[in-house]
Tab-separated table of C-alpha atoms in Angstrom:
chain	number	residue	atom	x	y	z
P	1410	MET	CA	160.310	143.976	103.150
P	1411	SER	CA	157.194	145.791	101.747
P	1412	SER	CA	155.791	149.144	103.115
P	1413	LEU	CA	153.057	149.094	105.805
P	1414	TYR	CA	149.585	148.523	104.244
P	1415	ASP	CA	146.378	149.905	105.620
P	1416	LEU	CA	144.761	146.780	104.461
P	1417	ILE	CA	145.692	143.079	103.294
P	1418	VAL	CA	142.972	141.192	101.673
P	1419	ILE	CA	143.508	137.315	101.641
P	1420	GLY	CA	141.378	136.058	98.913
P	1421	GLY	CA	140.364	137.421	95.366
P	1422	GLY	CA	136.631	136.175	95.057
P	1423	PRO	CA	133.679	138.477	95.398
P	1424	ALA	CA	134.279	139.295	99.157
P	1425	GLY	CA	137.982	140.012	98.685
P	1426	CYS	CA	137.754	141.978	95.422
P	1427	ARG	CA	134.773	144.039	96.605
P	1428	THR	CA	136.732	144.624	100.002
P	1429	ALA	CA	139.871	145.761	98.038
P	1430	GLN	CA	137.929	147.972	95.766
P	1431	ILE	CA	136.157	149.959	98.354
P	1432	ALA	CA	139.045	150.229	100.640
P	1433	ALA	CA	141.111	151.740	97.577
P	1434	GLN	CA	138.277	154.106	96.817
P	1435	ASN	CA	138.454	155.251	100.545
P	1436	GLY	CA	142.140	156.093	100.145
P	1437	MET	CA	143.529	152.996	101.789
P	1438	LYS	CA	146.772	151.461	100.765
P	1439	THR	CA	145.532	147.902	99.811
P	1440	LEU	CA	147.271	144.583	98.940
P	1441	LEU	CA	145.291	141.580	97.891
P	1442	PHE	CA	146.614	138.103	97.721
P	1443	GLU	CA	144.812	135.456	95.424
P	1444	ARG	CA	146.487	131.993	95.099
P	1445	ASN	CA	144.736	131.079	91.862
P	1446	ARG	CA	142.714	133.653	89.711
P	1447	ILE	CA	141.048	136.842	90.397
P	1448	GLY	CA	137.303	136.327	90.621
P	1449	GLY	CA	137.457	133.253	93.000
P	1450	ILE	CA	135.325	130.138	92.448
P	1451	CYS	CA	132.087	132.271	91.726
P	1452	LEU	CA	133.561	133.446	88.501
P	1453	HIS	CA	135.647	130.356	87.353
P	1454	SER	CA	133.750	127.487	88.389
P	1455	GLY	CA	130.625	128.587	90.022
P	1456	CYS	CA	127.992	131.237	89.619
P	1457	ILE	CA	129.054	132.598	86.149
P	1458	PRO	CA	129.899	129.228	84.482
P	1459	THR	CA	126.641	127.516	85.704
P	1460	LYS	CA	124.410	130.727	84.319
P	1461	SER	CA	126.041	130.613	81.012
P	1462	LEU	CA	125.437	126.937	80.602
P	1463	LEU	CA	122.240	126.995	82.021
P	1464	PHE	CA	121.071	129.830	79.477
P	1465	GLY	CA	122.056	127.473	76.572
P	1466	ALA	CA	120.180	124.655	78.179
P	1467	LYS	CA	117.206	126.818	78.485
P	1468	MET	CA	117.315	127.939	75.054
P	1469	LEU	CA	117.523	124.308	73.975
P	1470	ASN	CA	114.623	123.459	76.090
P	1471	PHE	CA	112.672	126.253	74.584
P	1472	ALA	CA	113.708	125.442	70.950
P	1473	CYS	CA	112.584	121.676	71.369
P	1474	ASN	CA	109.329	122.497	73.180
P	1475	ASP	CA	107.984	126.015	72.721
P	1476	ALA	CA	109.627	127.778	69.858
P	1477	HIS	CA	107.041	126.759	67.332
P	1478	LYS	CA	104.420	128.509	69.649
P	1479	TYR	CA	106.017	131.760	68.505
P	1480	GLY	CA	106.238	130.977	64.824
P	1481	ILE	CA	109.812	129.513	64.806
P	1482	VAL	CA	109.252	126.365	62.786
P	1483	ASP	CA	112.743	126.025	60.911
P	1484	HIS	CA	115.240	125.624	63.583
P	1485	GLN	CA	117.883	123.030	64.755
P	1486	SER	CA	117.716	121.756	68.247
P	1487	LYS	CA	121.004	120.144	68.610
P	1488	TYR	CA	123.270	120.963	71.488
P	1489	ASP	CA	127.019	121.470	70.933
P	1490	ILE	CA	128.861	121.130	74.080
P	1491	ASP	CA	132.126	122.719	72.702
P	1492	SER	CA	130.323	125.958	71.444
P	1493	ALA	CA	128.619	126.151	75.099
P	1494	GLN	CA	132.058	125.867	76.800
P	1495	ARG	CA	133.528	128.482	74.532
P	1496	ALA	CA	130.602	130.854	75.177
P	1497	LYS	CA	131.012	130.285	79.014
P	1498	ASN	CA	134.989	130.693	78.914
P	1499	LYS	CA	134.346	134.094	76.897
P	1500	ALA	CA	132.094	135.216	79.697
P	1501	VAL	CA	134.644	134.308	82.369
P	1502	ARG	CA	137.377	136.008	80.431
P	1503	ILE	CA	135.578	139.278	79.995
P	1504	ILE	CA	134.506	139.596	83.570
P	1505	GLU	CA	138.159	138.506	84.953
P	1506	ALA	CA	139.685	141.119	82.819
P	1507	SER	CA	137.159	143.766	83.893
P	1508	LEU	CA	137.808	143.070	87.579
P	1509	THR	CA	141.652	143.057	87.048
P	1510	GLU	CA	141.507	146.320	85.289
P	1511	SER	CA	139.242	147.838	88.001
P	1512	LEU	CA	141.791	146.823	90.828
P	1513	ALA	CA	144.560	148.163	88.902
P	1514	LYS	CA	142.868	151.565	88.235
P	1515	LEU	CA	142.022	152.027	91.801
P	1516	GLY	CA	145.815	151.193	92.863
P	1517	VAL	CA	145.286	147.895	94.445
P	1518	GLU	CA	148.441	145.834	94.482
P	1519	VAL	CA	147.571	142.131	93.611
P	1520	ILE	CA	149.893	139.161	94.363
P	1521	SER	CA	149.322	135.795	93.059
P	1522	SER	CA	150.472	133.746	95.961
P	1523	GLN	CA	149.063	131.831	98.920
P	1524	ALA	CA	149.386	134.180	102.037
P	1525	LYS	CA	149.544	133.152	105.584
P	1526	VAL	CA	149.227	135.245	108.811
P	1527	ALA	CA	152.445	134.983	110.735
P	1528	GLY	CA	151.229	136.772	113.884
P	1529	CYS	CA	151.704	140.529	115.223
P	1530	ASP	CA	154.417	143.013	115.356
P	1531	LYS	CA	153.914	145.818	117.502
P	1532	ASP	CA	150.825	147.744	115.861
P	1533	ALA	CA	151.059	145.572	112.687
P	1534	PHE	CA	149.871	142.085	111.443
P	1535	VAL	CA	152.667	140.169	109.551
P	1536	ILE	CA	151.694	138.297	106.550
P	1537	THR	CA	154.082	135.866	104.702
P	1538	ALA	CA	153.998	134.783	101.194
P	1539	ASP	CA	156.490	133.057	99.043
P	1540	GLY	CA	159.409	134.008	101.423
P	1541	SER	CA	158.361	137.567	101.437
P	1542	THR	CA	156.955	139.499	104.680
P	1543	TYR	CA	154.336	141.963	104.572
P	1544	LYS	CA	152.891	144.248	107.267
P	1545	SER	CA	149.328	145.714	107.568
P	1546	ARG	CA	147.112	147.496	109.940
P	1547	ARG	CA	144.291	145.317	109.053
P	1548	ILE	CA	143.464	142.000	107.471
P	1549	MET	CA	140.453	140.856	105.597
P	1550	ILE	CA	139.947	137.111	105.578
P	1551	ALA	CA	137.990	136.453	102.386
P	1552	CYS	CA	139.470	132.900	101.613
P	1553	GLY	CA	136.407	131.468	100.054
P	1554	SER	CA	135.210	127.944	100.512
P	1555	SER	CA	135.823	124.245	99.163
P	1556	PRO	CA	133.177	121.498	98.527
P	1557	VAL	CA	132.157	118.999	101.269
P	1558	VAL	CA	133.131	115.475	100.744
P	1559	PRO	CA	129.923	113.553	102.096
P	1560	PRO	CA	130.796	110.526	104.185
P	1561	ILE	CA	129.785	107.885	101.942
P	1562	SER	CA	131.425	104.616	101.626
P	1563	GLY	CA	133.392	104.273	98.455
P	1564	VAL	CA	133.182	107.948	97.720
P	1565	GLU	CA	136.982	108.776	97.942
P	1566	GLN	CA	137.743	105.985	95.557
P	1567	ALA	CA	134.953	107.217	93.098
P	1568	ILE	CA	136.632	110.550	93.357
P	1569	LYS	CA	139.988	109.251	92.327
P	1570	SER	CA	138.743	107.311	89.543
P	1571	GLY	CA	136.636	110.252	88.255
P	1572	HIS	CA	133.159	108.460	88.624
P	1573	ALA	CA	132.360	111.173	91.229
P	1574	VAL	CA	133.106	114.702	90.593
P	1575	PHE	CA	132.546	118.256	92.449
P	1576	PRO	CA	130.416	120.891	90.406
P	1577	GLU	CA	133.297	122.650	89.397
P	1578	ALA	CA	134.890	119.822	87.609
P	1579	TYR	CA	131.673	118.815	86.017
P	1580	LEU	CA	131.000	122.299	84.398
P	1581	ASN	CA	134.411	122.221	82.853
P	1582	SER	CA	133.783	118.718	81.445
P	1583	ALA	CA	131.950	117.472	78.260
P	1584	TYR	CA	129.150	116.289	80.711
P	1585	ALA	CA	128.009	113.842	78.006
P	1586	HIS	CA	126.675	111.176	80.436
P	1587	ARG	CA	123.470	108.884	79.722
P	1588	GLU	CA	122.731	108.663	83.441
P	1589	THR	CA	123.628	111.352	86.231
P	1590	VAL	CA	123.225	111.176	89.891
P	1591	ILE	CA	123.512	114.305	91.908
P	1592	VAL	CA	124.132	114.265	95.562
P	1593	GLY	CA	122.573	117.320	97.099
P	1594	CYS	CA	119.187	118.723	96.616
P	1595	GLY	CA	119.999	122.499	97.132
P	1596	ALA	CA	120.188	125.267	94.381
P	1597	THR	CA	123.435	124.114	92.946
P	1598	GLY	CA	122.262	120.637	92.672
P	1599	LEU	CA	118.865	121.373	91.067
P	1600	GLU	CA	120.572	123.782	88.414
P	1601	LEU	CA	122.951	121.022	87.626
P	1602	ALA	CA	120.151	118.580	87.327
P	1603	TYR	CA	118.565	120.971	84.855
P	1604	LEU	CA	121.499	121.362	82.709
P	1605	ALA	CA	122.216	117.603	82.683
P	1606	ASN	CA	118.761	116.808	81.856
P	1607	ALA	CA	118.574	119.385	79.096
P	1608	THR	CA	121.659	117.912	77.438
P	1609	GLY	CA	120.316	114.465	77.298
P	1610	SER	CA	121.054	112.726	80.620
P	1611	LYS	CA	118.725	110.758	82.753
P	1612	VAL	CA	119.092	112.648	86.037
P	1613	THR	CA	118.413	111.459	89.650
P	1614	VAL	CA	118.838	114.007	92.667
P	1615	ILE	CA	119.232	112.695	95.998
P	1616	ASP	CA	119.402	114.250	99.408
P	1617	ASP	CA	119.255	112.896	102.887
P	1618	ALA	CA	117.067	115.846	104.104
P	1619	GLU	CA	113.369	115.263	104.103
P	1620	VAL	CA	112.691	118.922	103.103
P	1621	VAL	CA	114.074	120.170	100.069
P	1622	CYS	CA	115.444	123.823	100.082
P	1623	GLN	CA	114.103	124.427	103.430
P	1624	ASP	CA	114.801	128.205	103.274
P	1625	PHE	CA	112.292	128.723	100.540
P	1626	ASP	CA	108.562	129.051	100.392
P	1627	ARG	CA	107.043	125.547	100.464
P	1628	GLU	CA	104.520	126.421	97.726
P	1629	ILE	CA	107.360	127.836	95.649
P	1630	ILE	CA	109.596	124.634	96.031
P	1631	SER	CA	106.690	122.311	95.589
P	1632	GLY	CA	105.905	124.020	92.336
P	1633	LEU	CA	109.380	123.951	91.153
P	1634	LEU	CA	109.832	120.068	91.930
P	1635	ASP	CA	106.668	119.387	89.993
P	1636	GLU	CA	108.239	121.324	86.994
P	1637	LEU	CA	111.567	119.622	87.165
P	1638	GLY	CA	109.713	116.219	87.526
P	1639	ASP	CA	107.657	117.021	84.284
P	1640	LEU	CA	111.042	117.192	82.623
P	1641	GLY	CA	111.956	113.726	83.707
P	1642	ILE	CA	114.144	114.757	86.637
P	1643	SER	CA	113.900	112.250	89.488
P	1644	ILE	CA	114.169	113.780	92.831
P	1645	ILE	CA	114.599	111.535	95.926
P	1646	PRO	CA	114.501	113.269	99.482
P	1647	GLY	CA	115.037	111.671	102.852
P	1648	ALA	CA	117.378	109.044	101.403
P	1649	ASN	CA	120.824	108.016	102.725
P	1650	ILE	CA	123.256	106.940	100.090
P	1651	THR	CA	125.178	103.919	101.541
P	1652	ARG	CA	127.710	103.106	98.933
P	1653	VAL	CA	129.173	104.304	96.046
P	1654	SER	CA	130.403	101.653	93.403
P	1655	PRO	CA	131.557	102.019	89.807
P	1656	GLY	CA	128.555	102.846	87.766
P	1657	VAL	CA	125.884	102.494	90.637
P	1658	ILE	CA	125.132	104.063	94.080
P	1659	TYR	CA	123.063	102.223	96.779
P	1660	LEU	CA	120.411	103.976	98.819
P	1661	ALA	CA	118.361	103.476	101.866
P	1662	THR	CA	114.957	105.059	101.809
P	1663	SER	CA	111.849	104.775	103.667
P	1664	ALA	CA	110.500	102.432	101.088
P	1665	GLY	CA	113.620	100.254	101.553
P	1666	GLU	CA	116.902	99.723	99.920
P	1667	LYS	CA	117.493	100.555	96.211
P	1668	ASP	CA	120.281	101.011	93.689
P	1669	VAL	CA	120.558	103.765	91.079
P	1670	SER	CA	122.974	103.335	87.988
P	1671	ALA	CA	125.124	106.326	87.064
P	1672	ASP	CA	127.866	107.205	84.573
P	1673	VAL	CA	128.705	110.237	86.787
P	1674	VAL	CA	128.008	111.235	90.394
P	1675	ILE	CA	128.029	115.121	91.056
P	1676	LEU	CA	128.841	115.733	94.576
P	1677	ALA	CA	126.744	118.900	95.484
P	1678	ALA	CA	126.351	118.524	99.254
P	1679	GLY	CA	127.461	121.885	100.369
P	1680	ARG	CA	130.696	123.807	101.020
P	1681	ARG	CA	132.793	124.706	103.941
P	1682	ALA	CA	135.129	127.651	104.719
P	1683	SER	CA	138.813	127.096	103.354
P	1684	LEU	CA	140.805	128.134	106.359
P	1685	SER	CA	143.437	125.396	106.349
P	1686	GLY	CA	147.013	126.948	106.040
P	1687	LEU	CA	146.068	130.526	106.549
P	1688	GLY	CA	147.797	130.710	110.111
P	1689	LEU	CA	145.021	132.022	111.874
P	1690	GLU	CA	146.172	130.145	115.024
P	1691	SER	CA	149.078	132.745	114.903
P	1692	VAL	CA	146.841	135.607	116.020
P	1693	SER	CA	144.513	133.183	118.137
P	1694	LEU	CA	141.609	133.977	116.021
P	1695	PRO	CA	138.403	132.062	117.155
P	1696	LEU	CA	136.482	129.818	114.806
P	1697	LYS	CA	132.785	128.792	115.012
P	1698	ASP	CA	131.619	125.754	113.304
P	1699	GLY	CA	134.474	125.703	111.028
P	1700	ALA	CA	134.064	129.312	109.983
P	1701	VAL	CA	135.389	132.571	111.126
P	1702	ALA	CA	133.184	134.082	113.894
P	1703	VAL	CA	132.297	137.728	113.178
P	1704	ASP	CA	129.822	140.384	114.723
P	1705	ALA	CA	127.252	142.327	112.634
P	1706	ARG	CA	130.025	144.739	111.277
P	1707	MET	CA	132.180	141.776	109.971
P	1708	ARG	CA	134.717	142.201	112.930
P	1709	THR	CA	136.386	139.102	114.366
P	1710	GLN	CA	137.232	138.841	118.077
P	1711	VAL	CA	140.906	140.051	117.012
P	1712	PRO	CA	140.931	143.926	116.561
P	1713	GLY	CA	141.708	144.978	113.086
P	1714	ILE	CA	141.047	141.440	111.527
P	1715	TYR	CA	137.738	141.155	109.420
P	1716	ALA	CA	136.215	138.273	107.552
P	1717	ALA	CA	133.589	138.208	104.750
P	1718	GLY	CA	132.146	135.894	102.100
P	1719	ASP	CA	132.237	132.052	102.431
P	1720	ALA	CA	134.858	132.444	105.269
P	1721	VAL	CA	132.195	133.355	107.941
P	1722	GLY	CA	129.762	130.412	106.648
P	1723	ARG	CA	126.532	132.515	106.913
P	1724	GLU	CA	124.941	132.803	103.399
P	1725	LEU	CA	127.207	131.392	100.740
P	1726	PHE	CA	126.349	133.822	97.897
P	1727	ALA	CA	128.290	136.109	95.996
P	1728	HIS	CA	125.794	139.004	96.580
P	1729	THR	CA	126.087	138.255	100.256
P	1730	ALA	CA	129.837	138.614	100.198
P	1731	TYR	CA	129.582	141.971	98.222
P	1732	ARG	CA	127.464	143.467	101.127
P	1733	GLU	CA	129.617	142.069	103.864
P	1734	ALA	CA	132.549	143.534	102.294
P	1735	GLU	CA	130.935	147.016	102.137
P	1736	VAL	CA	129.992	146.606	105.704
P	1737	ALA	CA	133.574	145.808	106.739
P	1738	VAL	CA	135.038	148.625	104.878
P	1739	ASN	CA	132.669	150.996	106.410
P	1740	ASP	CA	133.505	149.915	109.884
P	1741	MET	CA	137.264	150.433	108.925
P	1742	ILE	CA	136.728	154.058	107.934
P	1743	GLY	CA	134.327	154.610	110.966
P	1744	LYS	CA	130.985	154.660	109.056
P	1745	GLN	CA	128.073	153.153	110.821
P	1746	ASP	CA	126.821	150.155	109.185
P	1747	SER	CA	125.778	146.531	109.894
P	1748	MET	CA	124.837	143.393	108.189
P	1749	ASP	CA	121.289	142.305	107.695
P	1750	TYR	CA	120.823	138.661	106.690
P	1751	GLY	CA	117.112	138.877	106.735
P	1752	ALA	CA	116.980	140.751	103.286
P	1753	VAL	CA	119.317	138.427	101.328
P	1754	PRO	CA	117.686	136.959	98.348
P	1755	ARG	CA	117.877	133.307	97.248
P	1756	VAL	CA	117.528	131.977	93.801
P	1757	ILE	CA	117.401	128.728	91.930
P	1758	TYR	CA	118.119	129.667	88.310
P	1759	THR	CA	116.428	126.725	86.712
P	1760	GLU	CA	113.284	127.174	84.212
P	1761	PRO	CA	111.248	128.166	85.919
P	1762	GLU	CA	113.174	130.297	88.400
P	1763	ALA	CA	112.461	130.009	92.088
P	1764	ALA	CA	113.478	133.051	94.116
P	1765	GLY	CA	112.587	134.458	97.652
P	1766	VAL	CA	113.723	136.992	100.241
P	1767	GLY	CA	112.777	137.744	103.785
P	1768	TYR	CA	110.191	135.717	105.668
P	1769	THR	CA	107.873	133.102	104.404
P	1770	LEU	CA	104.497	133.129	106.095
P	1771	THR	CA	105.550	129.925	107.899
P	1772	SER	CA	108.909	131.293	108.911
P	1773	ALA	CA	107.240	134.763	110.255
P	1774	GLN	CA	104.777	132.537	112.352
P	1775	ALA	CA	107.318	130.462	113.760
P	1776	ALA	CA	108.959	133.767	114.803
P	1777	ASP	CA	105.645	135.032	116.531
P	1778	ILE	CA	105.294	137.706	114.042
P	1779	GLU	CA	101.466	138.306	113.032
P	1780	ALA	CA	101.607	138.053	109.278
P	1781	VAL	CA	99.318	137.657	106.230
P	1782	GLU	CA	100.213	136.514	102.661
P	1783	ARG	CA	99.155	137.959	99.500
P	1784	SER	CA	99.581	135.752	96.399
P	1785	VAL	CA	98.815	136.313	92.551
P	1786	PRO	CA	99.447	134.073	89.578
P	1787	MET	CA	102.201	134.983	87.373
P	1788	ARG	CA	99.544	135.200	84.710
P	1789	ARG	CA	98.371	138.369	86.082
P	1790	SER	CA	101.282	139.859	84.172
P	1791	GLY	CA	100.319	140.529	80.587
P	1792	ARG	CA	103.988	140.021	79.484
P	1793	PHE	CA	104.150	136.731	81.208
P	1794	ILE	CA	101.198	135.506	79.236
P	1795	ALA	CA	102.714	136.939	76.032
P	1796	GLU	CA	106.092	135.141	76.435
P	1797	ASN	CA	105.211	132.163	78.386
P	1798	ASP	CA	102.388	130.409	76.547
P	1799	GLY	CA	101.151	127.236	78.532
P	1800	LYS	CA	103.392	128.181	81.581
P	1801	SER	CA	102.323	129.059	85.067
P	1802	GLY	CA	103.968	130.443	88.451
P	1803	VAL	CA	103.156	132.355	91.404
P	1804	PHE	CA	104.264	135.615	93.008
P	1805	LYS	CA	103.461	136.384	96.808
P	1806	MET	CA	104.287	138.856	99.536
P	1807	VAL	CA	104.305	138.462	103.216
P	1808	LEU	CA	103.098	141.474	105.366
P	1809	ASP	CA	103.205	142.120	109.014
P	1810	ARG	CA	100.414	143.601	111.196
P	1811	ASN	CA	101.562	147.026	110.141
P	1812	ASN	CA	101.463	146.158	106.359
P	1813	THR	CA	105.210	146.143	106.100
P	1814	ILE	CA	106.607	143.925	103.494
P	1815	ILE	CA	108.606	141.375	105.158
P	1816	GLY	CA	108.890	138.726	102.523
P	1817	VAL	CA	108.610	138.312	98.804
P	1818	HIS	CA	108.656	135.045	96.956
P	1819	ALA	CA	108.327	134.047	93.301
P	1820	LEU	CA	108.125	130.899	90.899
P	1821	GLY	CA	108.327	131.365	87.247
P	1822	HIS	CA	110.264	132.924	84.338
P	1823	ASN	CA	112.593	135.863	85.309
P	1824	ALA	CA	111.566	135.303	89.194
P	1825	SER	CA	115.389	136.195	89.837
P	1826	GLU	CA	114.890	139.749	88.328
P	1827	LEU	CA	111.602	140.088	90.357
P	1828	ILE	CA	113.255	139.258	93.655
P	1829	ALA	CA	115.525	142.108	93.107
P	1830	ALA	CA	112.684	144.591	93.696
P	1831	GLY	CA	111.480	142.079	96.442
P	1832	ALA	CA	114.899	142.453	98.153
P	1833	MET	CA	114.791	146.344	97.971
P	1834	MET	CA	111.348	146.466	99.568
P	1835	VAL	CA	112.365	144.186	102.441
P	1836	ALA	CA	115.515	145.761	103.080
P	1837	LEU	CA	113.953	149.143	103.160
P	1838	LYS	CA	110.945	147.981	105.183
P	1839	LEU	CA	108.590	149.472	102.666
P	1840	ASP	CA	104.929	149.484	103.710
P	1841	VAL	CA	102.188	148.691	101.265
P	1842	GLY	CA	101.062	152.409	101.039
P	1843	THR	CA	104.369	153.611	99.950
P	1844	ALA	CA	105.042	150.500	97.714
P	1845	LYS	CA	101.710	151.128	95.723
P	1846	LYS	CA	103.093	154.530	94.571
P	1847	VAL	CA	105.684	152.884	92.580
P	1848	ILE	CA	104.860	152.885	88.720
P	1849	PHE	CA	105.923	149.733	86.855
P	1850	PRO	CA	106.393	149.891	83.314
P	1851	HIS	CA	103.601	147.969	81.227
P	1852	PRO	CA	103.933	145.149	80.066
P	1853	SER	CA	106.331	143.925	82.560
P	1854	TYR	CA	106.933	141.040	85.099
P	1855	GLY	CA	107.336	143.935	87.705
P	1856	GLU	CA	103.653	144.784	87.442
P	1857	LEU	CA	103.019	141.639	89.366
P	1858	ILE	CA	104.287	143.659	92.544
P	1859	SER	CA	101.631	146.180	92.025
P	1860	GLU	CA	99.123	143.363	91.286
P	1861	CYS	CA	99.919	141.861	94.511
P	1862	LEU	CA	99.744	145.070	96.533
P	1863	ILE	CA	96.348	146.105	95.486
P	1864	ASP	CA	94.839	142.342	95.379
């Protein structure tokens, strides 16, 4: 029997690791369970692997299409998948080692096992794992998520045969396919489409939704889809996949039936919380739409139990999970805090990148907020022109009637870095007058912010 813990964390992904780190920093005796590897899906088969492989794909596209514009005329433009995989795996190992070291230095006990909630014993929760029992005053549910299997005829057989794969498996494969079909037109689907296209595959992206990436600004997404189309990526929204067969999938569209050939089908149709086998019924923990129901302080309806990350099913991003973890621990130690989902940035890491945070003009108007939009082309930045010959993009802000910045959106190279400043302005509810006082280095992409503010 282990001693009584202040906090037991179930899940070692972004939400779980960050919760354990902050709790330990605040003097809490903390135990973390992770059944696989520290870092979770984000580190091992999601965010980090994708970005490493996308970086190589972007460099390949630059070498093939743009390097000569900058005096690079004697170069190779061949893609070596094995080298790309080694670079990806090295990045993962470095980050995993850093996380493991951080947890150890903070005194967080880590157990590689599947944990299960087994009820309550007086004033403590009971957790079991591999035949051992542990007790804690509090629990953090940070179990992550698993991919959705779309209800398509033949898809189960396709998964078994390897014809259909989930993004995690694709990123760890040789992905040397002539024809790739991606089911799901969200950020993950579009990023994988860019990767597959850059490495020589004919790519088709299919989604049953008529509106692609509906949380993004419409002009931003329209521009991105045009750019991807220019690369040869075919995107078919508003289509229902009726059947998956070896080498081909069948669609029903507004224009009629059609079939698309594919060596591989990547299933990027979303994710849902992985709650099976956690024993949450033993403490009568209520769920909502298949996820753990929490309030703005990340508290569940069972006092002492918290949840964060994909387990709560709100914004399935690692950066959201980090903030949710901080909010939860602050509540545990009696510090006033709450989660603001209105300031969560969204990014599609293709080239160009698309990014946004806060309200779009359309969503503000739908919420009966009196708002205006300011927009400048990316080419208003001298550095953008210097580094992106022949490229374009847009940067825009949404202001309410008090000139408070309530939304920031961008399409172009480095949009993900620009949106970090945008997220800060939205979160802090900066007004134009205050934001204008910030001095940005010249030349930089950040100058687009001041250009937009004075436009």
